[in-house]
mmCIF file of C-alpha atoms in Angstrom:
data_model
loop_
_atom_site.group_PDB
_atom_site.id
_atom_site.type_symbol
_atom_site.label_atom_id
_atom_site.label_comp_id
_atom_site.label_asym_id
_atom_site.label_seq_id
_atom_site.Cartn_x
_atom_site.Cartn_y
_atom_site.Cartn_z
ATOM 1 C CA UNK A 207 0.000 0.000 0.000
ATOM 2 C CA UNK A 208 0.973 3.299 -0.736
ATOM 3 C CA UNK A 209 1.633 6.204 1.916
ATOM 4 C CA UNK A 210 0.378 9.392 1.013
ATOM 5 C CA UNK A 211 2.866 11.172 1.881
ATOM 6 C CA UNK A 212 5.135 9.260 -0.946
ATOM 7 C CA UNK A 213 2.901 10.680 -3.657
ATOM 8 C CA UNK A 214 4.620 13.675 -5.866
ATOM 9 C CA UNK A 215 1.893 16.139 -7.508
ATOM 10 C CA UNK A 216 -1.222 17.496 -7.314
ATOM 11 C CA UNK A 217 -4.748 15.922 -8.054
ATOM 12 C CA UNK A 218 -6.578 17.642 -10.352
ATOM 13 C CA UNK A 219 -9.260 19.064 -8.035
ATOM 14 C CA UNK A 220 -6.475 21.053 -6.288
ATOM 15 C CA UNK A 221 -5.518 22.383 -9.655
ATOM 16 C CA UNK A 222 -8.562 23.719 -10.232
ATOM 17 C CA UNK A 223 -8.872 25.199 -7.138
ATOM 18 C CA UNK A 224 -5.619 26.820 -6.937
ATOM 19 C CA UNK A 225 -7.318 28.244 -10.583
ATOM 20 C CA UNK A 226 -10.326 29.349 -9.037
ATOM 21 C CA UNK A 227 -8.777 31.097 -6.174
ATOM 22 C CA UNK A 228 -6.017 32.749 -8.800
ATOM 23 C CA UNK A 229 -8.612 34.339 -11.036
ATOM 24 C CA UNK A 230 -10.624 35.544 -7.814
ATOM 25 C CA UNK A 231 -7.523 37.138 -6.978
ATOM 26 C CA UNK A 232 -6.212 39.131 -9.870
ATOM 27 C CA UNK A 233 -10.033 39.967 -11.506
ATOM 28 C CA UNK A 234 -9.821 42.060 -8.031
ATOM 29 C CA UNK A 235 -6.593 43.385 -8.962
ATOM 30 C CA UNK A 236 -7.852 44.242 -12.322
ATOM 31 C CA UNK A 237 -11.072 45.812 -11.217
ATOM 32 C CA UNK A 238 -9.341 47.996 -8.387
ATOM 33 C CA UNK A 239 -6.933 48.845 -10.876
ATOM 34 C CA UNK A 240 -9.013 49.924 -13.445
ATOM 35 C CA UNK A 241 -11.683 51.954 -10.940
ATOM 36 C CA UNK A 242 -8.909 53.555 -10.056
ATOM 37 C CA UNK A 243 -8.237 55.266 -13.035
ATOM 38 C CA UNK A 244 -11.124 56.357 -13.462
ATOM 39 C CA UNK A 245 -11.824 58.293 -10.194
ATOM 40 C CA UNK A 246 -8.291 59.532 -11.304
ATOM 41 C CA UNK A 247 -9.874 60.920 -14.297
ATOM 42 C CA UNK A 248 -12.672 62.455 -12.561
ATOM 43 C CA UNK A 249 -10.910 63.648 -9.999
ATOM 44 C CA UNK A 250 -8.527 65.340 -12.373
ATOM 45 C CA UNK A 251 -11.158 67.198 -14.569
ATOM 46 C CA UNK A 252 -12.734 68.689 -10.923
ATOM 47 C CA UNK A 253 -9.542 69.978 -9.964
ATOM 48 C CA UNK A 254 -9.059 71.647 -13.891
ATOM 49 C CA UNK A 255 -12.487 72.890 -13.545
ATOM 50 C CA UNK A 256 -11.908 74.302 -9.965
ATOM 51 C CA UNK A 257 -8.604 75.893 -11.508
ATOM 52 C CA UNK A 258 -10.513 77.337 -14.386
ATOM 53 C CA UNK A 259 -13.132 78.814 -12.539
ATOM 54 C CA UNK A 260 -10.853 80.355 -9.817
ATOM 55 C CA UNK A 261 -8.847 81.754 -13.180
ATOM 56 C CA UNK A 262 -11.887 83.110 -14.569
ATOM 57 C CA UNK A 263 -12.455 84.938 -10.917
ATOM 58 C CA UNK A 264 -9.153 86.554 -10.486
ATOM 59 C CA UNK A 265 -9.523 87.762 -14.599
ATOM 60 C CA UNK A 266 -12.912 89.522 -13.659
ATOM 61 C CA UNK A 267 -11.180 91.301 -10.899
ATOM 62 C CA UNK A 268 -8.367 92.465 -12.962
ATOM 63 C CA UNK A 269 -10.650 93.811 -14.851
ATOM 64 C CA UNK A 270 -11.993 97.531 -13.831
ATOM 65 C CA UNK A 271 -15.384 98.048 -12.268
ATOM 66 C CA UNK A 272 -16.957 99.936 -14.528
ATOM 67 C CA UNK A 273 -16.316 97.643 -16.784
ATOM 68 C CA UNK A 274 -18.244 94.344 -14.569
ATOM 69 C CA UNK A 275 -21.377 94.375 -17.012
ATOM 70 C CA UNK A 276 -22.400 91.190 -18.695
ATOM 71 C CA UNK A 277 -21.522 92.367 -22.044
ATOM 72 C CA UNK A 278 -18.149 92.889 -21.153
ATOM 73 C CA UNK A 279 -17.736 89.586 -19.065
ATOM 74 C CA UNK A 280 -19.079 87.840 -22.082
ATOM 75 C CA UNK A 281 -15.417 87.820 -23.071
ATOM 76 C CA UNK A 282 -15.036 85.021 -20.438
ATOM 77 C CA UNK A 283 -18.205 82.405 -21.161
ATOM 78 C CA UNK A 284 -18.219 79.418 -23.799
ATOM 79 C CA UNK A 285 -16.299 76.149 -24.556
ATOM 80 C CA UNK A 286 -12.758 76.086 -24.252
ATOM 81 C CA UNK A 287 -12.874 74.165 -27.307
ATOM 82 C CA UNK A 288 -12.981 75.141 -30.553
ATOM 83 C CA UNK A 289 -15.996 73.389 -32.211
ATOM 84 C CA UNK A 290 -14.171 73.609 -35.720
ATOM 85 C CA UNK A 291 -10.591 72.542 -35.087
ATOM 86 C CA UNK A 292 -11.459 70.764 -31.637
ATOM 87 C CA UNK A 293 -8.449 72.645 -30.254
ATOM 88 C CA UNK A 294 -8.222 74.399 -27.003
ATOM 89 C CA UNK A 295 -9.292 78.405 -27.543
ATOM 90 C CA UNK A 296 -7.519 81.178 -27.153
ATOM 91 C CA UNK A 297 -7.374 82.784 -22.958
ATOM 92 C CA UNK A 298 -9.572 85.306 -22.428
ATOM 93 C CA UNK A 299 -8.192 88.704 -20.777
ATOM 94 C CA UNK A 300 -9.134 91.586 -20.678
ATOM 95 C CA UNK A 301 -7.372 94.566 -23.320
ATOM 96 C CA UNK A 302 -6.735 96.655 -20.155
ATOM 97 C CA UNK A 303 -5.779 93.811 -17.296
ATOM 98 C CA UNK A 304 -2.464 94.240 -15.692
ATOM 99 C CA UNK A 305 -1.954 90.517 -16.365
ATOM 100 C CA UNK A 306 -0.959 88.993 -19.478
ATOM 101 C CA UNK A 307 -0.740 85.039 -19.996
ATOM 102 C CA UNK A 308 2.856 83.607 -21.575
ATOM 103 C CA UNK A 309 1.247 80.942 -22.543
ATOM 104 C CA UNK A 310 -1.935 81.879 -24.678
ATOM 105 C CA UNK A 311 -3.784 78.348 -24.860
ATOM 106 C CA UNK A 312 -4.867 76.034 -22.342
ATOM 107 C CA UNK A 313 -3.325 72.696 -22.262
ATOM 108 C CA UNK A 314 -4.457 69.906 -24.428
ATOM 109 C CA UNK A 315 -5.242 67.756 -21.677
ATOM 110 C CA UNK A 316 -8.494 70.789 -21.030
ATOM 111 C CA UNK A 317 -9.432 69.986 -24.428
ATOM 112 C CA UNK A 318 -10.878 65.899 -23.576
ATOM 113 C CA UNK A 319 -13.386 66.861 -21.233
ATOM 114 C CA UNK A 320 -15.019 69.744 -23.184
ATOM 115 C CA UNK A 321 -15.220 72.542 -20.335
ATOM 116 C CA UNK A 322 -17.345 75.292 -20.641
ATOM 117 C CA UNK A 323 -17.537 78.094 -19.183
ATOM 118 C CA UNK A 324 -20.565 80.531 -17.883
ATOM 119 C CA UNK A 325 -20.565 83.580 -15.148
ATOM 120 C CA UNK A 326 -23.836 85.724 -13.867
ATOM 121 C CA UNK A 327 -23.123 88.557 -11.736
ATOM 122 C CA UNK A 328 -26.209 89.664 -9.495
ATOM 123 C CA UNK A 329 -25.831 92.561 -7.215
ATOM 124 C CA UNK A 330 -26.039 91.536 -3.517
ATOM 125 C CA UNK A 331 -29.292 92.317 -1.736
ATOM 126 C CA UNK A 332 -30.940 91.218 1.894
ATOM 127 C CA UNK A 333 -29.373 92.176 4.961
ATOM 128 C CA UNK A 334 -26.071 93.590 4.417
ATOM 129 C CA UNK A 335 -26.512 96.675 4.859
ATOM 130 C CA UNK A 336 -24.282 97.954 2.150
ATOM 131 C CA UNK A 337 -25.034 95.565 -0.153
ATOM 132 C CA UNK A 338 -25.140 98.396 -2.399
ATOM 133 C CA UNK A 339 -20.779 98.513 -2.684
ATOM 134 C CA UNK A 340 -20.544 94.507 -2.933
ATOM 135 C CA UNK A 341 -21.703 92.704 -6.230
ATOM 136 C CA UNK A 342 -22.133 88.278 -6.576
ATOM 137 C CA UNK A 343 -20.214 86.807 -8.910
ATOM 138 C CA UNK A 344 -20.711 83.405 -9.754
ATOM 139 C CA UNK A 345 -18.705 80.751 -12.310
ATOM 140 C CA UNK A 346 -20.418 77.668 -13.457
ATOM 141 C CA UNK A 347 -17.685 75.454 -15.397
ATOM 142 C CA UNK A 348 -19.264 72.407 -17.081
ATOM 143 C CA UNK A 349 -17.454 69.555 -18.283
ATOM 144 C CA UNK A 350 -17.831 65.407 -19.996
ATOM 145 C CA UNK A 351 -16.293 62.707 -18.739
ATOM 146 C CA UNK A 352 -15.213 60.491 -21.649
ATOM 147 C CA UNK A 353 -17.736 61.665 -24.003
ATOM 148 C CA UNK A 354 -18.033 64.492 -26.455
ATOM 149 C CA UNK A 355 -21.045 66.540 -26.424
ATOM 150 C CA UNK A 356 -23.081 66.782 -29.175
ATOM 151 C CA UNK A 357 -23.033 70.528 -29.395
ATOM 152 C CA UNK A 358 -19.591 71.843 -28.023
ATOM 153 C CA UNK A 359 -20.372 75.784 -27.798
ATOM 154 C CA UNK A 360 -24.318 76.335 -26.384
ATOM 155 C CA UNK A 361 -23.916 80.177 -26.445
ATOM 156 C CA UNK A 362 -27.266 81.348 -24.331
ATOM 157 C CA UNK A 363 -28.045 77.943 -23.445
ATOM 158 C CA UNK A 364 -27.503 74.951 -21.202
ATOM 159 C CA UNK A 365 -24.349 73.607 -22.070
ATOM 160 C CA UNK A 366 -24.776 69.542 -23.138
ATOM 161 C CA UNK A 367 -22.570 67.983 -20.459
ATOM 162 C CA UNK A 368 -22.403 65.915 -17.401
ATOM 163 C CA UNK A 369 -21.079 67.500 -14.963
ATOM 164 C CA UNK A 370 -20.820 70.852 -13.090
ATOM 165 C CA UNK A 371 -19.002 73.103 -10.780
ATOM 166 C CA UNK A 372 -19.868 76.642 -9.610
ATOM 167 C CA UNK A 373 -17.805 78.466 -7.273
ATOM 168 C CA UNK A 374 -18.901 82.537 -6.168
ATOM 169 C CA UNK A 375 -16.994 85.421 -4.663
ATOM 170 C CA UNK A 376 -17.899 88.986 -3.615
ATOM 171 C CA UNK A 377 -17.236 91.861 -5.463
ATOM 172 C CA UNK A 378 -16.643 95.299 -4.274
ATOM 173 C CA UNK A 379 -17.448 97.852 -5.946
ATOM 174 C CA UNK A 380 -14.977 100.863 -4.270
ATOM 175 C CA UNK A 381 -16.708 103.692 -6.449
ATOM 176 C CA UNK A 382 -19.930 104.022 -4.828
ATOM 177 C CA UNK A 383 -19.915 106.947 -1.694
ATOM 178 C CA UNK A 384 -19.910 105.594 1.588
#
């Protein structure tokens, strides 16, 4: 009679659980590895749009205050992609700012996620009581994730795209009399 402790190998029912337990092990590999990247991605495009819409708040108060209207801050809304040559669009600054960019494009990596770019400036009213020197400015930066919109500029309307960041600040207005 044989001992069992002579035999050399494995059965087959260990080989196919050593398998089993293999594949369990690196499909989790390959799934963490993979959702990874993606809330990489994502977490990426919020921290270019959160960058892009402090940028576009430090432009408009560059700019000078007579000049805050929306006509004039129109300068600063729409894609940041070209919807002819899919390239990233020129900066927007204002003729008279003090600041002037050295690079005048935004990186190609702002050009895959299709940001856009709106702003609304509302004069603050309720309790302050001199709301009448401070002014509300907010910037709403849309953007895709993996997909490109079907229309890439939406000039007066919604932009098509998934997601959305809007960040405010307070203007003040140092021309009105105290």
């Amino acid at each position: 009679m044989r001992r069992f402790s002579d035999r050399m190998g494995f059965t087959f029912v260990e080989i196919v659980i050593a398998t089993g337990v293999a594949l369990v092990f690196f499909a989790g590999l390959i799934h963490f590895a993979s959702a990874t990247g993606s809330e990489t991605s994502r977490a990426e495009n919020y921290l270019r749009a959160l960058q892009i819409a402090q940028e576009t708040i430090e432009l408009v108060q560059s700019m000078p205050v007579g000049e805050l209207t929306d006509a004039k801050l129109q300068i600063f809304e729409g894609s940041l992609v070209d919807s002819q040559t899919r390239q990233s669009v020129a900066l927007p600054v204002h003729p008279e700012s003090a600041w002037k960019p050295v690079t005048k494009k935004y990186p190609e990596q702002y050009t895959k996620a299709y940001f856009y770019r709106k702003l609304r400036l509302e004069p603050l009213e309720g309790e302050a009581a001199n709301g009448r020197f401070l002014r509300k400015l907010i910037v709403e930066v849309f953007w895709n994730e993996g997909r490109v919109p079907d229309k890439i500029d939406a000039i007066g309307g919604t932009p098509d795209r998934m997601r959305k960041l809007a960040l405010a600040t307070v203007l003040f207005d140092e021309r009105e009399y105290y």
